[in-house]
């Protein structure tokens, strides 16, 4: 109803409608965004900024809770739940590096290496200096006896962080394999 009122230019009614929704569901991010937009259309910019900021804070809190739930699910070896929760987190922020990293890790732990590789490559496309994606790819490739590819990924990680002892240990593991 609020959107219908807004489309007709009846912004005061739209604002009241969406405030009723928020009173029933104060954590509904979308309602806060709509309210902020309705305020902005009325040039009530202080109110618009306040509501949009509140929406962002709510979204960030939900995102962090989902990531924490994903981490707990991985710890408890509930991999399907971890995948579902992490994918839900990515709906809030598709570029979130931590959510993507968790997704790659859980696919690796679940043995779905092709999916883990795919997610790692997506991380590298978004964040070319993310050593975790390179090292996970190096480890996956080493597990598959693809040692040249494993070394290539590990060497890329070392170029980014030359002093990182964990990367050097992975490289030693690959050489020993």
Tab-separated table of C-alpha atoms in Angstrom:
chain	number	residue	atom	x	y	z
A	1	UNK	CA	0.000	0.000	0.000
A	2	UNK	CA	2.870	2.369	0.832
A	3	UNK	CA	4.362	1.960	-2.634
A	4	UNK	CA	0.981	2.523	-4.255
A	5	UNK	CA	0.601	5.747	-2.296
A	6	UNK	CA	4.126	6.814	-3.247
A	7	UNK	CA	3.494	6.114	-6.948
A	8	UNK	CA	0.425	8.348	-6.781
A	9	UNK	CA	2.471	11.065	-5.107
A	10	UNK	CA	0.705	10.717	-1.774
A	11	UNK	CA	3.942	10.661	0.173
A	12	UNK	CA	2.495	11.492	3.601
A	13	UNK	CA	0.254	8.416	3.399
A	14	UNK	CA	3.162	6.316	2.082
A	15	UNK	CA	5.289	7.404	5.037
A	16	UNK	CA	2.544	6.568	7.528
A	17	UNK	CA	1.952	3.173	5.866
A	18	UNK	CA	5.620	2.213	6.014
A	19	UNK	CA	5.937	3.473	9.607
A	20	UNK	CA	3.176	1.009	10.539
A	21	UNK	CA	5.159	-1.798	8.918
A	22	UNK	CA	8.271	-0.744	10.831
A	23	UNK	CA	6.341	-0.634	14.112
A	24	UNK	CA	5.395	-4.281	13.533
A	25	UNK	CA	8.805	-5.356	12.162
A	26	UNK	CA	11.487	-2.890	13.290
A	27	UNK	CA	14.300	-5.020	11.835
A	28	UNK	CA	12.905	-5.081	8.300
A	29	UNK	CA	15.712	-3.500	6.282
A	30	UNK	CA	13.622	-2.941	3.154
A	31	UNK	CA	11.003	-0.964	5.069
A	32	UNK	CA	13.694	1.385	6.396
A	33	UNK	CA	15.041	1.867	2.865
A	34	UNK	CA	11.575	2.701	1.550
A	35	UNK	CA	10.975	5.133	4.392
A	36	UNK	CA	14.313	6.808	3.693
A	37	UNK	CA	13.444	7.125	0.015
A	38	UNK	CA	10.000	8.515	0.759
A	39	UNK	CA	11.558	11.107	3.064
A	40	UNK	CA	14.089	12.001	0.373
A	41	UNK	CA	11.293	12.544	-2.164
A	42	UNK	CA	9.779	15.030	0.269
A	43	UNK	CA	13.171	16.706	0.721
A	44	UNK	CA	13.208	15.648	4.371
A	45	UNK	CA	16.886	14.861	4.044
A	46	UNK	CA	17.834	14.546	7.718
A	47	UNK	CA	15.104	11.944	8.207
A	48	UNK	CA	16.067	10.194	4.958
A	49	UNK	CA	19.715	9.904	5.998
A	50	UNK	CA	18.717	8.644	9.453
A	51	UNK	CA	16.509	5.878	8.026
A	52	UNK	CA	18.994	4.845	5.346
A	53	UNK	CA	21.770	4.721	7.938
A	54	UNK	CA	19.540	2.589	10.162
A	55	UNK	CA	18.873	0.260	7.224
A	56	UNK	CA	22.618	-0.090	6.630
A	57	UNK	CA	23.270	-0.833	10.307
A	58	UNK	CA	20.513	-3.461	10.328
A	59	UNK	CA	21.848	-5.012	7.121
A	60	UNK	CA	25.400	-5.126	8.459
A	61	UNK	CA	24.212	-6.740	11.690
A	62	UNK	CA	22.244	-9.378	9.834
A	63	UNK	CA	25.203	-10.028	7.528
A	64	UNK	CA	27.609	-10.470	10.453
A	65	UNK	CA	25.157	-12.795	12.246
A	66	UNK	CA	24.839	-14.941	9.130
A	67	UNK	CA	28.611	-15.137	8.728
A	68	UNK	CA	28.976	-16.138	12.388
A	69	UNK	CA	26.290	-18.787	11.935
A	70	UNK	CA	28.136	-20.054	8.846
A	71	UNK	CA	31.391	-20.299	10.819
A	72	UNK	CA	29.627	-22.202	13.606
A	73	UNK	CA	28.018	-24.550	11.100
A	74	UNK	CA	31.410	-25.307	9.545
A	75	UNK	CA	32.869	-25.939	13.011
A	76	UNK	CA	29.983	-28.344	13.721
A	77	UNK	CA	30.504	-30.078	10.326
A	78	UNK	CA	27.012	-29.007	9.206
A	79	UNK	CA	28.280	-28.174	5.737
A	80	UNK	CA	24.967	-27.913	3.879
A	81	UNK	CA	23.683	-25.475	6.499
A	82	UNK	CA	26.954	-23.513	6.291
A	83	UNK	CA	26.577	-23.231	2.511
A	84	UNK	CA	22.950	-22.079	2.781
A	85	UNK	CA	23.689	-19.515	5.496
A	86	UNK	CA	26.759	-18.186	3.687
A	87	UNK	CA	24.836	-17.842	0.427
A	88	UNK	CA	22.140	-15.948	2.351
A	89	UNK	CA	24.837	-13.613	3.700
A	90	UNK	CA	26.043	-13.008	0.155
A	91	UNK	CA	22.554	-11.816	-0.777
A	92	UNK	CA	23.140	-8.882	1.577
A	93	UNK	CA	26.595	-8.164	0.175
A	94	UNK	CA	27.646	-10.127	-2.893
A	95	UNK	CA	31.188	-8.729	-2.674
A	96	UNK	CA	31.727	-9.655	0.981
A	97	UNK	CA	35.151	-11.285	1.056
A	98	UNK	CA	34.628	-13.106	4.350
A	99	UNK	CA	31.383	-14.727	3.176
A	100	UNK	CA	32.999	-15.798	-0.094
A	101	UNK	CA	36.029	-17.173	1.737
A	102	UNK	CA	33.770	-19.191	4.073
A	103	UNK	CA	31.885	-20.543	1.085
A	104	UNK	CA	35.119	-21.645	-0.614
A	105	UNK	CA	36.335	-23.207	2.627
A	106	UNK	CA	33.137	-25.142	3.290
A	107	UNK	CA	33.092	-26.478	-0.265
A	108	UNK	CA	36.667	-27.620	0.267
A	109	UNK	CA	35.822	-29.301	3.579
A	110	UNK	CA	32.795	-30.946	1.977
A	111	UNK	CA	35.000	-32.312	-0.808
A	112	UNK	CA	33.336	-30.257	-3.533
A	113	UNK	CA	36.649	-29.048	-4.899
A	114	UNK	CA	35.327	-27.782	-8.242
A	115	UNK	CA	32.973	-25.434	-6.366
A	116	UNK	CA	35.764	-24.365	-3.999
A	117	UNK	CA	37.996	-23.568	-6.988
A	118	UNK	CA	35.198	-21.599	-8.644
A	119	UNK	CA	34.602	-19.476	-5.536
A	120	UNK	CA	38.347	-18.891	-5.037
A	121	UNK	CA	38.635	-17.668	-8.616
A	122	UNK	CA	35.681	-15.334	-8.018
A	123	UNK	CA	37.449	-13.964	-4.931
A	124	UNK	CA	40.627	-13.404	-6.945
A	125	UNK	CA	38.631	-11.606	-9.650
A	126	UNK	CA	37.165	-9.281	-7.011
A	127	UNK	CA	40.224	-9.053	-4.743
A	128	UNK	CA	43.400	-9.840	-6.719
A	129	UNK	CA	45.608	-9.435	-3.632
A	130	UNK	CA	43.714	-11.881	-1.407
A	131	UNK	CA	46.334	-14.414	-0.361
A	132	UNK	CA	43.771	-16.756	1.207
A	133	UNK	CA	42.163	-17.519	-2.140
A	134	UNK	CA	45.563	-18.221	-3.709
A	135	UNK	CA	46.671	-20.465	-0.837
A	136	UNK	CA	43.404	-22.416	-0.808
A	137	UNK	CA	43.720	-22.909	-4.560
A	138	UNK	CA	47.331	-24.035	-4.058
A	139	UNK	CA	46.237	-26.555	-1.444
A	140	UNK	CA	43.349	-27.848	-3.605
A	141	UNK	CA	45.604	-28.214	-6.630
A	142	UNK	CA	48.210	-30.056	-4.512
A	143	UNK	CA	45.498	-32.446	-3.258
A	144	UNK	CA	44.649	-33.179	-6.895
A	145	UNK	CA	48.320	-33.770	-7.786
A	146	UNK	CA	48.324	-30.630	-9.936
A	147	UNK	CA	51.645	-29.479	-8.529
A	148	UNK	CA	52.536	-26.928	-11.204
A	149	UNK	CA	49.203	-25.144	-10.658
A	150	UNK	CA	49.655	-25.461	-6.880
A	151	UNK	CA	53.085	-23.836	-7.068
A	152	UNK	CA	51.794	-21.100	-9.388
A	153	UNK	CA	49.081	-20.132	-6.898
A	154	UNK	CA	51.440	-20.288	-3.938
A	155	UNK	CA	54.042	-18.173	-5.734
A	156	UNK	CA	51.380	-15.554	-6.472
A	157	UNK	CA	50.523	-15.470	-2.762
A	158	UNK	CA	54.211	-15.084	-1.855
A	159	UNK	CA	54.536	-12.148	-4.250
A	160	UNK	CA	51.744	-10.461	-2.320
A	161	UNK	CA	53.072	-11.323	1.170
A	162	UNK	CA	56.718	-12.405	0.878
A	163	UNK	CA	57.233	-12.755	4.646
A	164	UNK	CA	54.121	-14.879	5.324
A	165	UNK	CA	55.276	-18.066	7.095
A	166	UNK	CA	52.022	-19.945	6.375
A	167	UNK	CA	52.454	-19.492	2.637
A	168	UNK	CA	56.074	-20.640	2.876
A	169	UNK	CA	54.931	-23.724	4.805
A	170	UNK	CA	52.386	-24.506	2.101
A	171	UNK	CA	55.094	-24.125	-0.517
A	172	UNK	CA	57.327	-26.548	1.419
A	173	UNK	CA	54.418	-29.012	1.617
A	174	UNK	CA	53.901	-28.774	-2.141
A	175	UNK	CA	57.625	-29.262	-2.845
A	176	UNK	CA	57.636	-32.301	-0.582
A	177	UNK	CA	54.648	-33.859	-2.337
